[in-house]
Amino acid sequence: MSDNARHHTSPDPATPRWTARPERDGEAAEVRRVVAAAFGSTAEADLVDALRQDPEAWLPGLSYVAEAPDGSIAAHALLTRCRVDGAPAAALAPVSVTPGHQRTGAGQAVVRAVLDAARLRGERLVLVLGHPEYYPRFGFVRASAYGIKPGFEVPDEAMMALVLDDSAPVPPGRIAYPGPFGVE
């Protein structure tokens, strides 16, 4: 056998191809389990539950999941309504991947899917407070580049914005999150 044949690697047939889709009726409990497992506590899962109950925050159809090959939910991404100086925007939070499926592409699949859905339904701006090494792959840039700031202290590079529709100027100003986030 040649060295090339011995060292040739092919794609792992066990690597799942993720199916990302809107959360379905009746899946809230499984989503809660995924979020709690991803964060190692129920705080973020409680946040998702509170956002579900807030009609000012909840954006129907923008709670997305990624299915594992066995059909179970492996990841979840949520967009809810926030505002920038009174103008509507969407907040991406939380993004959750079960520990057994982290670093497999499930998170990327569910984030891409929910962002595509937001673009299709006419959302113009998405904000995220997250890892500055992770979110730029989706097109996020520092929110401060648009004059957008949260009302609390965070590292500048961690508060990011993604313009989905640039047909009008991006509103500068302070971000107002929904009440369940517990921030001003």
PDB file of C-alpha atoms in Angstrom:
ATOM      1  CA  MET A   1       0.000   0.000   0.000  1.00  0.00           C
ATOM      2  CA  SER A   2       1.418   3.397  -0.893  1.00  0.00           C
ATOM      3  CA  ASP A   3       1.948   6.141   1.683  1.00  0.00           C
ATOM      4  CA  ASN A   4      -0.758   8.179  -0.032  1.00  0.00           C
ATOM      5  CA  ALA A   5      -3.276   5.387   0.302  1.00  0.00           C
ATOM      6  CA  ARG A   6      -2.445   4.828   3.967  1.00  0.00           C
ATOM      7  CA  HIS A   7      -2.739   8.535   4.824  1.00  0.00           C
ATOM      8  CA  HIS A   8      -5.698   9.392   2.647  1.00  0.00           C
ATOM      9  CA  THR A   9      -8.628  10.592   4.700  1.00  0.00           C
ATOM     10  CA  SER A  10     -12.140  10.751   3.432  1.00  0.00           C
ATOM     11  CA  PRO A  11     -15.042  12.614   4.927  1.00  0.00           C
ATOM     12  CA  ASP A  12     -16.313  10.885   8.030  1.00  0.00           C
ATOM     13  CA  PRO A  13     -19.570   9.202   7.032  1.00  0.00           C
ATOM     14  CA  ALA A  14     -20.751   9.621  10.645  1.00  0.00           C
ATOM     15  CA  THR A  15     -20.500  13.435  10.447  1.00  0.00           C
ATOM     16  CA  PRO A  16     -24.090  14.622  10.554  1.00  0.00           C
ATOM     17  CA  ARG A  17     -25.547  16.971   8.001  1.00  0.00           C
ATOM     18  CA  TRP A  18     -27.660  19.303  10.051  1.00  0.00           C
ATOM     19  CA  THR A  19     -31.299  19.998   9.344  1.00  0.00           C
ATOM     20  CA  ALA A  20     -32.217  23.394  10.726  1.00  0.00           C
ATOM     21  CA  ARG A  21     -35.857  24.430  10.885  1.00  0.00           C
ATOM     22  CA  PRO A  22     -38.319  26.510  12.869  1.00  0.00           C
ATOM     23  CA  GLU A  23     -39.198  25.149  16.284  1.00  0.00           C
ATOM     24  CA  ARG A  24     -42.526  23.284  16.127  1.00  0.00           C
ATOM     25  CA  ASP A  25     -45.478  23.458  18.489  1.00  0.00           C
ATOM     26  CA  GLY A  26     -44.882  21.101  21.386  1.00  0.00           C
ATOM     27  CA  GLU A  27     -41.077  21.334  21.290  1.00  0.00           C
ATOM     28  CA  ALA A  28     -40.647  23.989  23.987  1.00  0.00           C
ATOM     29  CA  ALA A  29     -39.718  21.404  26.642  1.00  0.00           C
ATOM     30  CA  GLU A  30     -37.060  19.825  24.418  1.00  0.00           C
ATOM     31  CA  VAL A  31     -35.697  23.275  23.535  1.00  0.00           C
ATOM     32  CA  ARG A  32     -35.552  24.043  27.262  1.00  0.00           C
ATOM     33  CA  ARG A  33     -33.548  20.836  27.824  1.00  0.00           C
ATOM     34  CA  VAL A  34     -31.105  21.769  25.030  1.00  0.00           C
ATOM     35  CA  VAL A  35     -30.594  25.308  26.357  1.00  0.00           C
ATOM     36  CA  ALA A  36     -30.092  24.128  29.947  1.00  0.00           C
ATOM     37  CA  ALA A  37     -27.627  21.437  28.835  1.00  0.00           C
ATOM     38  CA  ALA A  38     -25.685  23.895  26.670  1.00  0.00           C
ATOM     39  CA  PHE A  39     -25.244  26.402  29.485  1.00  0.00           C
ATOM     40  CA  GLY A  40     -25.012  23.964  32.390  1.00  0.00           C
ATOM     41  CA  SER A  41     -27.812  25.703  34.295  1.00  0.00           C
ATOM     42  CA  THR A  42     -31.443  26.694  33.861  1.00  0.00           C
ATOM     43  CA  ALA A  43     -30.832  30.487  33.757  1.00  0.00           C
ATOM     44  CA  GLU A  44     -30.728  30.744  29.943  1.00  0.00           C
ATOM     45  CA  ALA A  45     -33.608  28.248  29.622  1.00  0.00           C
ATOM     46  CA  ASP A  46     -35.637  30.414  32.024  1.00  0.00           C
ATOM     47  CA  LEU A  47     -34.813  33.405  29.805  1.00  0.00           C
ATOM     48  CA  VAL A  48     -36.153  31.607  26.713  1.00  0.00           C
ATOM     49  CA  ASP A  49     -39.339  30.692  28.612  1.00  0.00           C
ATOM     50  CA  ALA A  50     -39.801  34.309  29.749  1.00  0.00           C
ATOM     51  CA  LEU A  51     -39.247  35.609  26.212  1.00  0.00           C
ATOM     52  CA  ARG A  52     -41.904  33.174  24.935  1.00  0.00           C
ATOM     53  CA  GLN A  53     -44.395  34.829  27.291  1.00  0.00           C
ATOM     54  CA  ASP A  54     -43.480  38.401  26.278  1.00  0.00           C
ATOM     55  CA  PRO A  55     -45.620  39.470  23.289  1.00  0.00           C
ATOM     56  CA  GLU A  56     -43.419  42.546  22.757  1.00  0.00           C
ATOM     57  CA  ALA A  57     -40.309  40.372  22.453  1.00  0.00           C
ATOM     58  CA  TRP A  58     -41.396  37.089  20.849  1.00  0.00           C
ATOM     59  CA  LEU A  59     -41.060  36.903  17.064  1.00  0.00           C
ATOM     60  CA  PRO A  60     -43.137  33.917  15.901  1.00  0.00           C
ATOM     61  CA  GLY A  61     -41.192  31.690  13.549  1.00  0.00           C
ATOM     62  CA  LEU A  62     -37.752  32.914  14.645  1.00  0.00           C
ATOM     63  CA  SER A  63     -37.014  30.209  17.206  1.00  0.00           C
ATOM     64  CA  TYR A  64     -34.947  27.681  15.237  1.00  0.00           C
ATOM     65  CA  VAL A  65     -33.548  24.243  15.981  1.00  0.00           C
ATOM     66  CA  ALA A  66     -30.995  21.941  14.386  1.00  0.00           C
ATOM     67  CA  GLU A  67     -31.833  18.258  14.384  1.00  0.00           C
ATOM     68  CA  ALA A  68     -29.311  15.517  15.060  1.00  0.00           C
ATOM     69  CA  PRO A  69     -29.385  12.518  12.699  1.00  0.00           C
ATOM     70  CA  ASP A  70     -31.648  10.681  15.171  1.00  0.00           C
ATOM     71  CA  GLY A  71     -34.210  13.510  14.988  1.00  0.00           C
ATOM     72  CA  SER A  72     -33.476  14.906  18.441  1.00  0.00           C
ATOM     73  CA  ILE A  73     -32.821  18.616  18.850  1.00  0.00           C
ATOM     74  CA  ALA A  74     -29.084  19.317  19.064  1.00  0.00           C
ATOM     75  CA  ALA A  75     -29.046  23.118  18.835  1.00  0.00           C
ATOM     76  CA  HIS A  76     -31.312  26.145  19.218  1.00  0.00           C
ATOM     77  CA  ALA A  77     -31.067  29.801  18.180  1.00  0.00           C
ATOM     78  CA  LEU A  78     -33.544  32.509  19.092  1.00  0.00           C
ATOM     79  CA  LEU A  79     -34.233  35.962  17.668  1.00  0.00           C
ATOM     80  CA  THR A  80     -36.423  38.317  19.695  1.00  0.00           C
ATOM     81  CA  ARG A  81     -37.408  41.948  19.272  1.00  0.00           C
ATOM     82  CA  CYS A  82     -35.128  44.610  20.635  1.00  0.00           C
ATOM     83  CA  ARG A  83     -34.865  48.271  19.668  1.00  0.00           C
ATOM     84  CA  VAL A  84     -32.094  50.700  18.778  1.00  0.00           C
ATOM     85  CA  ASP A  85     -33.125  54.214  19.717  1.00  0.00           C
ATOM     86  CA  GLY A  86     -36.738  53.119  19.218  1.00  0.00           C
ATOM     87  CA  ALA A  87     -36.199  51.468  15.808  1.00  0.00           C
ATOM     88  CA  PRO A  88     -36.955  47.736  15.632  1.00  0.00           C
ATOM     89  CA  ALA A  89     -34.060  45.292  15.536  1.00  0.00           C
ATOM     90  CA  ALA A  90     -33.641  41.642  16.492  1.00  0.00           C
ATOM     91  CA  ALA A  91     -31.495  40.207  19.273  1.00  0.00           C
ATOM     92  CA  LEU A  92     -29.798  36.849  18.666  1.00  0.00           C
ATOM     93  CA  ALA A  93     -29.748  35.182  22.072  1.00  0.00           C
ATOM     94  CA  PRO A  94     -29.318  32.616  23.271  1.00  0.00           C
ATOM     95  CA  VAL A  95     -27.589  30.263  20.848  1.00  0.00           C
ATOM     96  CA  SER A  96     -27.376  26.813  22.415  1.00  0.00           C
ATOM     97  CA  VAL A  97     -25.749  23.540  21.379  1.00  0.00           C
ATOM     98  CA  THR A  98     -25.882  20.417  23.518  1.00  0.00           C
ATOM     99  CA  PRO A  99     -22.437  19.443  24.838  1.00  0.00           C
ATOM    100  CA  GLY A 100     -22.300  16.267  22.736  1.00  0.00           C
ATOM    101  CA  HIS A 101     -22.872  18.222  19.525  1.00  0.00           C
ATOM    102  CA  GLN A 102     -20.643  21.241  20.110  1.00  0.00           C
ATOM    103  CA  ARG A 103     -17.995  21.925  17.454  1.00  0.00           C
ATOM    104  CA  THR A 104     -19.831  19.793  14.889  1.00  0.00           C
ATOM    105  CA  GLY A 105     -21.491  22.524  12.833  1.00  0.00           C
ATOM    106  CA  ALA A 106     -24.886  22.342  14.558  1.00  0.00           C
ATOM    107  CA  GLY A 107     -24.549  25.853  15.963  1.00  0.00           C
ATOM    108  CA  GLN A 108     -23.488  27.317  12.631  1.00  0.00           C
ATOM    109  CA  ALA A 109     -26.368  25.580  10.858  1.00  0.00           C
ATOM    110  CA  VAL A 110     -29.009  26.877  13.255  1.00  0.00           C
ATOM    111  CA  VAL A 111     -27.601  30.426  13.314  1.00  0.00           C
ATOM    112  CA  ARG A 112     -27.428  30.597   9.508  1.00  0.00           C
ATOM    113  CA  ALA A 113     -30.987  29.280   9.236  1.00  0.00           C
ATOM    114  CA  VAL A 114     -32.506  31.740  11.726  1.00  0.00           C
ATOM    115  CA  LEU A 115     -30.642  34.660  10.113  1.00  0.00           C
ATOM    116  CA  ASP A 116     -31.901  33.611   6.670  1.00  0.00           C
ATOM    117  CA  ALA A 117     -35.451  33.379   8.044  1.00  0.00           C
ATOM    118  CA  ALA A 118     -35.124  36.850   9.578  1.00  0.00           C
ATOM    119  CA  ARG A 119     -33.894  38.289   6.281  1.00  0.00           C
ATOM    120  CA  LEU A 120     -36.803  36.694   4.402  1.00  0.00           C
ATOM    121  CA  ARG A 121     -39.380  38.119   6.796  1.00  0.00           C
ATOM    122  CA  GLY A 122     -37.993  41.627   6.426  1.00  0.00           C
ATOM    123  CA  GLU A 123     -35.902  42.074   9.561  1.00  0.00           C
ATOM    124  CA  ARG A 124     -33.271  44.722   8.879  1.00  0.00           C
ATOM    125  CA  LEU A 125     -30.804  44.484  11.766  1.00  0.00           C
ATOM    126  CA  VAL A 126     -29.658  41.725  14.137  1.00  0.00           C
ATOM    127  CA  LEU A 127     -27.578  42.344  17.262  1.00  0.00           C
ATOM    128  CA  VAL A 128     -25.621  39.820  19.277  1.00  0.00           C
ATOM    129  CA  LEU A 129     -23.513  39.976  22.401  1.00  0.00           C
ATOM    130  CA  GLY A 130     -21.136  37.104  21.876  1.00  0.00           C
ATOM    131  CA  HIS A 131     -17.712  35.722  21.110  1.00  0.00           C
ATOM    132  CA  PRO A 132     -15.894  38.049  18.711  1.00  0.00           C
ATOM    133  CA  GLU A 133     -14.098  35.051  17.175  1.00  0.00           C
ATOM    134  CA  TYR A 134     -17.350  33.209  16.372  1.00  0.00           C
ATOM    135  CA  TYR A 135     -19.980  35.611  15.055  1.00  0.00           C
ATOM    136  CA  PRO A 136     -18.005  37.447  12.334  1.00  0.00           C
ATOM    137  CA  ARG A 137     -18.256  34.269  10.200  1.00  0.00           C
ATOM    138  CA  PHE A 138     -21.947  35.169   9.772  1.00  0.00           C
ATOM    139  CA  GLY A 139     -21.185  38.762   8.790  1.00  0.00           C
ATOM    140  CA  PHE A 140     -21.426  40.404  12.217  1.00  0.00           C
ATOM    141  CA  VAL A 141     -19.211  43.437  12.855  1.00  0.00           C
ATOM    142  CA  ARG A 142     -18.691  45.656  15.899  1.00  0.00           C
ATOM    143  CA  ALA A 143     -22.011  47.405  16.596  1.00  0.00           C
ATOM    144  CA  SER A 144     -20.097  50.544  17.565  1.00  0.00           C
ATOM    145  CA  ALA A 145     -19.135  50.921  13.898  1.00  0.00           C
ATOM    146  CA  TYR A 146     -22.793  51.899  13.376  1.00  0.00           C
ATOM    147  CA  GLY A 147     -22.971  54.002  16.526  1.00  0.00           C
ATOM    148  CA  ILE A 148     -24.922  51.271  18.337  1.00  0.00           C
ATOM    149  CA  LYS A 149     -24.154  50.677  22.018  1.00  0.00           C
ATOM    150  CA  PRO A 150     -25.746  48.652  24.801  1.00  0.00           C
ATOM    151  CA  GLY A 151     -26.854  50.410  27.957  1.00  0.00           C
ATOM    152  CA  PHE A 152     -24.365  48.396  30.018  1.00  0.00           C
ATOM    153  CA  GLU A 153     -20.623  47.794  29.953  1.00  0.00           C
ATOM    154  CA  VAL A 154     -19.342  45.107  27.591  1.00  0.00           C
ATOM    155  CA  PRO A 155     -16.145  44.798  25.572  1.00  0.00           C
ATOM    156  CA  ASP A 156     -16.635  46.734  22.327  1.00  0.00           C
ATOM    157  CA  GLU A 157     -15.696  43.756  20.159  1.00  0.00           C
ATOM    158  CA  ALA A 158     -18.319  41.520  21.843  1.00  0.00           C
ATOM    159  CA  MET A 159     -21.351  43.676  20.909  1.00  0.00           C
ATOM    160  CA  MET A 160     -21.952  42.996  17.227  1.00  0.00           C
ATOM    161  CA  ALA A 161     -24.424  43.929  14.507  1.00  0.00           C
ATOM    162  CA  LEU A 162     -25.466  42.324  11.238  1.00  0.00           C
ATOM    163  CA  VAL A 163     -27.307  44.434   8.677  1.00  0.00           C
ATOM    164  CA  LEU A 164     -29.753  42.203   6.787  1.00  0.00           C
ATOM    165  CA  ASP A 165     -31.255  45.003   4.682  1.00  0.00           C
ATOM    166  CA  ASP A 166     -29.152  48.037   3.852  1.00  0.00           C
ATOM    167  CA  SER A 167     -31.843  49.874   1.890  1.00  0.00           C
ATOM    168  CA  ALA A 168     -32.061  52.458   4.672  1.00  0.00           C
ATOM    169  CA  PRO A 169     -29.473  53.800   7.121  1.00  0.00           C
ATOM    170  CA  VAL A 170     -28.772  51.747  10.236  1.00  0.00           C
ATOM    171  CA  PRO A 171     -30.170  53.565  13.274  1.00  0.00           C
ATOM    172  CA  PRO A 172     -27.475  54.599  15.736  1.00  0.00           C
ATOM    173  CA  GLY A 173     -28.239  54.709  19.438  1.00  0.00           C
ATOM    174  CA  ARG A 174     -28.676  52.662  22.557  1.00  0.00           C
ATOM    175  CA  ILE A 175     -29.990  49.099  22.449  1.00  0.00           C
ATOM    176  CA  ALA A 176     -33.141  48.417  24.460  1.00  0.00           C
ATOM    177  CA  TYR A 177     -33.495  44.705  25.196  1.00  0.00           C
ATOM    178  CA  PRO A 178     -36.795  43.034  26.116  1.00  0.00           C
ATOM    179  CA  GLY A 179     -37.590  43.012  29.835  1.00  0.00           C
ATOM    180  CA  PRO A 180     -36.768  39.318  30.398  1.00  0.00           C
ATOM    181  CA  PHE A 181     -33.087  40.038  29.664  1.00  0.00           C
ATOM    182  CA  GLY A 182     -32.993  42.079  32.857  1.00  0.00           C
ATOM    183  CA  VAL A 183     -30.749  44.824  31.458  1.00  0.00           C
ATOM    184  CA  GLU A 184     -31.372  48.483  30.788  1.00  0.00           C
TER     185      GLU A 184
END
